[in-house]
Coordinates of C-alpha atoms in Angstrom, one line a residue:
X1 CA 0.0 -0.1 -0.1
X2 CA 1.9 3.3 -1.1
X3 CA 1.2 6.6 -0.4
X4 CA -3.0 7.0 -0.2
X5 CA -4.4 8.3 -3.4
X6 CA -6.9 10.8 -1.6
X7 CA -3.9 11.9 0.2
X8 CA -1.9 12.5 -2.8
X9 CA -4.4 14.2 -4.6
X10 CA -4.6 17.1 -1.7
X11 CA -0.8 17.5 -1.7
X12 CA -1.2 21.0 -3.1
X13 CA -3.6 21.9 -0.5
X14 CA -1.1 20.7 2.2
X15 CA 1.6 22.4 0.4
X16 CA -0.3 25.8 0.7
X17 CA -1.2 25.1 4.5
X18 CA 2.4 24.5 5.2
X19 CA 3.8 27.4 3.4
X20 CA 1.0 29.9 4.8
X21 CA 2.3 28.6 8.4
X22 CA 5.9 28.9 7.2
X23 CA 5.3 32.6 6.5
X24 CA 3.5 33.4 9.5
X25 CA 6.0 31.8 12.6
X26 CA 5.4 32.5 16.2
X27 CA 7.4 31.5 19.1
X28 CA 6.9 29.5 22.0
X29 CA 3.3 29.9 23.5
X30 CA 2.4 32.7 21.2
X31 CA 1.3 30.6 18.3
X32 CA -2.3 32.4 18.4
X33 CA -2.4 32.4 14.6
X34 CA -1.4 29.0 13.9
X35 CA -3.9 28.0 16.5
X36 CA -6.9 29.7 15.0
X37 CA -5.6 28.3 11.4
X38 CA -5.3 24.6 12.9
X39 CA -8.7 24.7 14.5
X40 CA -10.3 26.3 11.7
X41 CA -9.1 23.5 9.4
X42 CA -10.4 20.9 12.1
X43 CA -13.7 22.3 12.2
X44 CA -14.1 22.2 8.6
X45 CA -12.9 18.8 8.7
X46 CA -15.7 17.7 11.2
X47 CA -13.2 17.1 14.2
X48 CA -14.3 18.2 17.7
X49 CA -11.8 20.7 18.5
X50 CA -10.7 21.6 22.4
X51 CA -8.4 24.8 22.8
X52 CA -6.5 26.6 25.3
X53 CA -4.2 23.4 26.3
X54 CA -0.9 25.1 27.2
X55 CA -2.3 28.5 26.2
X56 CA -2.2 28.0 22.3
X57 CA -2.5 24.3 22.0
X58 CA -5.6 22.2 20.6
X59 CA -6.7 18.5 21.1
X60 CA -9.0 17.6 18.0
X61 CA -11.0 14.4 18.8
X62 CA -12.5 12.1 15.9
X63 CA -14.4 9.0 17.3
X64 CA -15.7 6.2 14.9
X65 CA -17.7 3.8 17.1
X66 CA -16.5 1.7 20.1
X67 CA -12.7 0.9 20.6
X68 CA -9.7 2.4 21.9
X69 CA -8.1 5.6 21.7
X70 CA -4.9 6.8 20.2
X71 CA -3.3 10.1 19.9
X72 CA -0.9 11.4 17.3
X73 CA 1.0 14.8 18.2
X74 CA 2.3 17.7 16.0
X75 CA 4.6 20.5 17.5
X76 CA 3.6 24.4 16.3
X77 CA 6.1 26.8 17.1
X78 CA 9.0 28.4 15.1
X79 CA 12.4 29.4 16.6
X80 CA 14.4 33.0 17.2
X81 CA 16.3 32.5 14.0
X82 CA 16.3 35.2 11.0
X83 CA 15.6 33.3 7.9
X84 CA 18.4 33.2 5.2
X85 CA 16.4 31.7 2.3
X86 CA 14.8 33.3 -0.4
X87 CA 11.6 31.4 -0.9
X88 CA 8.6 32.9 -1.7
X89 CA 7.3 31.5 1.4
X90 CA 9.8 33.0 3.5
X91 CA 9.3 34.3 6.8
X92 CA 7.3 37.7 7.0
X93 CA 8.4 38.1 10.5
X94 CA 12.2 39.3 10.9
X95 CA 13.9 37.1 13.6
X96 CA 11.7 34.3 13.5
X97 CA 11.2 31.2 11.0
X98 CA 10.4 27.7 11.1
X99 CA 13.7 26.2 11.3
X100 CA 12.7 23.0 12.3
X101 CA 10.1 21.8 10.1
X102 CA 7.0 22.3 12.6
X103 CA 5.3 24.1 9.9
X104 CA 5.4 20.8 8.2
X105 CA 4.4 18.5 10.9
X106 CA 1.3 20.5 11.6
X107 CA 0.4 20.5 7.8
X108 CA 1.0 16.6 7.6
X109 CA -1.2 15.9 10.7
X110 CA -3.8 18.3 9.5
X111 CA -4.0 16.2 6.1
X112 CA -4.3 13.2 8.0
X113 CA -7.1 14.2 10.0
X114 CA -8.9 15.4 6.9
X115 CA -8.4 11.8 5.2
X116 CA -9.6 10.1 8.6
X117 CA -12.5 12.4 9.3
X118 CA -13.6 11.5 5.5
X119 CA -12.8 8.0 5.5
X120 CA -13.3 6.4 8.8
X121 CA -11.4 3.2 8.3
X122 CA -11.0 2.9 12.0
X123 CA -12.8 2.1 15.2
X124 CA -12.5 3.8 18.0
X125 CA -11.1 7.3 18.9
X126 CA -8.3 9.6 17.7
X127 CA -7.1 12.6 19.2
X128 CA -5.1 15.1 17.2
X129 CA -2.8 16.9 19.4
X130 CA -1.4 20.4 18.4
X131 CA 1.4 21.3 20.6
X132 CA 3.0 24.6 21.4
X133 CA 6.2 25.4 22.7
X134 CA 8.5 22.5 21.7
X135 CA 11.4 24.7 21.4
X136 CA 13.0 24.8 25.0
X137 CA 9.7 25.5 26.7
X138 CA 8.5 22.4 27.2
X139 CA 4.9 22.7 26.0
X140 CA 4.6 19.4 26.0
X141 CA 5.4 19.0 29.7
X142 CA 2.8 21.5 30.2
X143 CA 0.2 19.9 28.3
X144 CA 0.6 16.5 30.4
X145 CA 0.9 18.5 33.6
X146 CA -2.6 19.9 32.9
X147 CA -4.2 16.8 32.5
X148 CA -3.9 16.1 28.9
X149 CA -4.0 12.1 29.5
X150 CA -6.4 12.0 31.8
X151 CA -8.9 14.0 30.3
X152 CA -7.7 12.0 27.2
X153 CA -6.9 8.3 28.1
X154 CA -5.2 6.7 25.4
X155 CA -3.4 3.5 24.5
X156 CA -0.5 5.1 23.1
X157 CA 0.8 8.3 21.8
X158 CA 2.6 8.8 18.4
X159 CA 5.1 12.0 17.4
X160 CA 7.1 12.1 14.0
X161 CA 9.7 14.6 13.1
X162 CA 11.5 15.5 9.6
X163 CA 15.0 14.2 9.6
X164 CA 17.7 16.1 7.4
X165 CA 20.3 13.7 6.1
X166 CA 17.9 11.0 5.7
X167 CA 17.1 9.9 2.2
X168 CA 13.6 11.7 1.2
X169 CA 10.6 9.6 2.3
X170 CA 12.8 7.0 4.1
X171 CA 11.6 6.4 7.9
X172 CA 13.7 5.7 11.0
X173 CA 12.9 4.2 14.3
X174 CA 14.1 2.0 17.0
X175 CA 12.8 0.8 20.7
X176 CA 14.1 2.3 23.7
X177 CA 16.3 5.7 23.9
X178 CA 16.0 7.6 20.8
X179 CA 16.7 10.9 21.7
X180 CA 18.9 12.2 24.4
X181 CA 18.1 13.8 27.8
X182 CA 19.2 17.6 27.8
X183 CA 20.3 19.6 30.8
X184 CA 22.3 22.8 30.9
X185 CA 25.0 23.7 33.2
X186 CA 26.7 27.2 34.2
X187 CA 29.1 28.3 36.5
X188 CA 30.8 31.5 37.6
X189 CA 34.4 31.1 38.8
X190 CA 35.4 33.7 41.5
X191 CA 38.6 35.1 41.7
X192 CA 40.2 38.3 42.6
X193 CA 41.2 40.7 39.7
X194 CA 43.8 43.3 38.9
X195 CA 46.8 44.4 36.7
X196 CA 47.3 41.7 33.5
X197 CA 50.9 42.7 34.2
X198 CA 51.0 41.8 38.0
X199 CA 49.4 37.8 37.9
X200 CA 51.0 36.9 40.8
X201 CA 49.2 39.4 43.0
X202 CA 45.4 38.1 41.4
X203 CA 43.3 34.7 41.7
X204 CA 42.9 34.7 37.7
X205 CA 39.2 33.5 37.2
X206 CA 40.2 32.8 33.1
X207 CA 42.8 30.5 33.9
X208 CA 40.9 28.0 36.4
X209 CA 37.9 28.7 33.9
X210 CA 39.9 27.3 30.7
X211 CA 41.1 24.4 33.1
X212 CA 37.9 23.8 34.0
X213 CA 36.8 23.5 30.0
X214 CA 39.6 20.9 29.4
X215 CA 38.8 19.2 32.7
X216 CA 35.0 18.4 31.6
X217 CA 36.0 16.6 28.6
X218 CA 37.4 14.0 30.9
X219 CA 34.1 13.3 32.0
X220 CA 32.6 11.1 29.2
X221 CA 36.1 10.2 27.7
X222 CA 37.2 8.8 31.3
X223 CA 34.2 8.0 33.5
X224 CA 31.2 6.9 31.2
X225 CA 31.6 3.5 29.8
X226 CA 32.5 3.6 26.0
X227 CA 29.7 2.1 24.8
X228 CA 27.2 4.7 26.7
X229 CA 26.5 8.0 25.0
X230 CA 27.1 10.9 26.6
X231 CA 27.9 14.8 26.1
X232 CA 29.4 17.5 28.2
X233 CA 30.0 20.9 26.1
X234 CA 30.9 24.3 26.9
X235 CA 29.3 26.4 24.8
X236 CA 29.7 29.8 26.5
X237 CA 32.7 31.5 28.0
X238 CA 32.6 35.2 29.2
X239 CA 35.0 36.9 31.2
X240 CA 36.6 40.3 31.3
X241 CA 36.2 43.5 28.9
X242 CA 39.8 44.9 28.5
X243 CA 43.2 43.6 27.6
X244 CA 45.2 44.7 30.9
X245 CA 42.9 43.9 33.4
X246 CA 42.4 40.4 34.9
X247 CA 38.5 40.4 35.9
X248 CA 37.4 38.9 39.3
X249 CA 34.9 36.7 37.4
X250 CA 34.6 34.1 34.6
X251 CA 31.5 32.6 33.4
X252 CA 31.0 29.3 31.6
X253 CA 27.8 27.3 30.3
X254 CA 26.9 24.4 28.4
X255 CA 24.8 21.3 28.0
X256 CA 25.0 17.9 29.3
X257 CA 23.4 14.9 27.6
X258 CA 22.8 11.3 28.2
X259 CA 20.6 8.3 26.9
X260 CA 20.1 6.6 30.1
X261 CA 19.1 7.9 33.6
X262 CA 22.0 6.5 35.4
X263 CA 24.3 8.3 33.0
X264 CA 22.5 11.4 33.4
X265 CA 22.7 11.6 37.0
X266 CA 26.4 10.7 36.9
X267 CA 27.1 13.9 34.5
X268 CA 25.4 16.2 36.7
X269 CA 27.3 14.8 39.8
X270 CA 30.6 14.9 37.9
X271 CA 29.9 18.4 36.3
X272 CA 29.3 19.8 39.9
X273 CA 32.4 18.0 41.3
X274 CA 35.0 18.7 38.6
X275 CA 34.1 22.7 38.6
X276 CA 34.5 22.9 42.1
X277 CA 37.4 21.1 42.4
X278 CA 39.5 22.6 39.6
X279 CA 38.3 26.2 40.6
X280 CA 39.7 25.3 44.3
X281 CA 42.7 24.0 42.9
X282 CA 43.4 27.3 41.3
X283 CA 42.6 29.4 44.6
X284 CA 39.1 30.3 43.1
X285 CA 35.7 29.5 44.2
X286 CA 33.1 28.4 41.9
X287 CA 28.9 28.8 42.1
X288 CA 27.6 25.9 40.0
X289 CA 23.9 26.0 38.4
X290 CA 22.5 22.9 37.0
X291 CA 19.2 22.6 35.3
X292 CA 17.7 19.5 34.2
X293 CA 16.1 19.9 31.1
X294 CA 14.1 17.3 28.9
X295 CA 14.0 13.7 29.9
X296 CA 15.5 11.1 27.3
X297 CA 12.8 10.1 24.6
X298 CA 12.6 6.8 25.1
X299 CA 10.1 4.3 22.6
X300 CA 8.0 1.3 24.0
X301 CA 8.8 -1.9 21.6
X302 CA 4.9 -2.5 21.0
X303 CA 4.4 0.8 19.8
X304 CA 7.4 0.6 17.8
X305 CA 6.4 -2.4 15.8
X306 CA 3.0 -0.8 15.0
X307 CA 4.7 2.5 13.6
X308 CA 7.0 0.3 11.4
X309 CA 4.2 -1.7 10.0
X310 CA 2.4 1.6 9.2
X311 CA 5.6 2.9 7.7
X312 CA 6.1 -0.1 5.8
X313 CA 2.7 -0.1 4.3
X314 CA 3.5 3.3 2.7
X315 CA 6.9 3.1 1.7
X316 CA 8.0 -0.2 2.0
X317 CA 9.7 -2.2 4.4
X318 CA 13.1 -1.8 2.6
X319 CA 12.6 2.2 3.4
X320 CA 12.3 1.6 6.8
X321 CA 15.4 1.7 9.1
X322 CA 14.8 -0.8 12.0
X323 CA 18.0 0.2 14.0
X324 CA 19.1 3.7 13.3
X325 CA 21.8 5.4 15.4
X326 CA 19.9 7.6 18.2
X327 CA 20.5 11.3 18.2
X328 CA 22.2 13.2 21.0
X329 CA 19.2 16.2 20.4
X330 CA 16.3 16.6 22.7
X331 CA 12.4 16.3 22.2
X332 CA 10.1 17.4 24.8
X333 CA 7.7 14.3 23.6
X334 CA 9.6 12.3 25.8
X335 CA 7.5 13.6 28.7
X336 CA 4.4 12.4 26.8
X337 CA 6.4 8.8 26.5
X338 CA 6.8 9.1 30.1
X339 CA 3.3 9.2 31.0
X340 CA 2.1 7.0 28.2
X341 CA 3.4 4.3 26.1
X342 CA 4.2 5.4 22.4
X343 CA 6.4 6.0 19.7
X344 CA 8.8 8.9 18.2
X345 CA 9.7 8.0 14.5
X346 CA 11.9 10.3 12.1
X347 CA 10.8 10.6 8.4
X348 CA 13.6 11.9 6.1
X349 CA 13.5 15.0 4.8
X350 CA 16.5 14.5 1.9
X351 CA 20.1 15.8 1.8
X352 CA 21.1 18.2 4.5
X353 CA 23.8 20.1 1.7
X354 CA 24.4 23.6 2.2
X355 CA 23.9 23.8 6.0
X356 CA 20.1 22.8 5.4
X357 CA 19.9 21.3 8.8
X358 CA 17.3 21.5 11.7
X359 CA 18.0 25.3 13.4
X360 CA 19.9 26.6 10.2
X361 CA 18.9 29.9 9.0
X362 CA 18.7 28.3 5.7
X363 CA 16.9 25.1 6.5
X364 CA 13.3 24.5 4.6
X365 CA 11.2 21.6 5.0
X366 CA 10.8 19.4 2.2
X367 CA 7.3 19.5 0.7
X368 CA 7.9 16.4 -1.2
X369 CA 7.4 14.2 2.0
X370 CA 3.8 16.1 3.0
X371 CA 1.7 13.4 1.6
X372 CA 4.3 10.6 2.8
X373 CA 4.0 11.6 6.3
X374 CA 0.0 12.6 6.1
X375 CA -0.3 8.8 4.7
X376 CA 1.7 7.4 7.6
X377 CA -0.3 8.8 10.2
X378 CA -3.7 7.5 8.4
X379 CA -1.8 3.8 8.0
X380 CA -0.9 4.1 11.6
X381 CA -4.5 4.8 12.7
X382 CA -6.1 2.3 10.5
X383 CA -3.4 -0.5 11.9
X384 CA -3.8 0.1 15.5
X385 CA -7.5 1.0 15.6
X386 CA -8.4 -1.9 12.9

């Protein structure tokens, strides 16, 4: 069973939806126009619409007789990035763009909702979750904490993300940890400043911070099992303002990521211990702040098998990678998977050439995959709710 004919015939309509959303990007919890657009389309399809989840989120509900319930989720928010491309549908809002493909995710789920509302080749209930604020602000967590799955109990929840670098229209999914937990840390190294020509009279926080940056790299290389995935990266280093003055303080900040909870705990303990110890070795003090971010995205085996079957029904089994390497990127769909079984899958967006990767100002969603993704959603519903 390839791409569904009815969905393919509506390719142009989905493309128009996607490009409208792309041209009008909105940041986390500000997706008012996008939410209005989605709600209007769902109402046209005859899908019941519930608004106000996590401010701008929507849950659309479609039932067809007695049976279990499942949920399908798409994210709607954009990023604070200035778009570098020159496509006719480029962002009309300076400093904001859909650099992660959430415009395409929304359009694909709308396409599936339209098809399912007309065909009704399933028994049970489908909840279409249009989630705000996936980028850094944890809109998925907010929806869960507001009682999403208490109000709408489901047997499983499913998510999907386009994936640059994966061949156009090819799927990839695996059971277990699929995307990483993402934490952040910041440390202020407190020394004693003075004249740069008289370093013996100061406690140099820059030298201490530089030593800390190097030492942090030993956490993953020397304290984590070689077969366990872990990342500790320093991404910010701020100190001083003039070339002949050693400052009182230096600030470093970065991210720590892991696929397993035990490794995540180890990274936090190690980051705190190492920063404090190295600072003291240089005669300085350290104030360490560590923030737990998104948990790991962990797929449930039974839901993965259902997702693989649905993907294979659309593109063929040979075009479904059953064991891709996990990503150290993070995803707040993880909060939904902590609450109920489910599966997150990648859909190939094609070559990532010329810097056209996620979160790049040159990124654009590949409209070719719109009917593929919408057909996957439809076949998934028809498979699980047969």
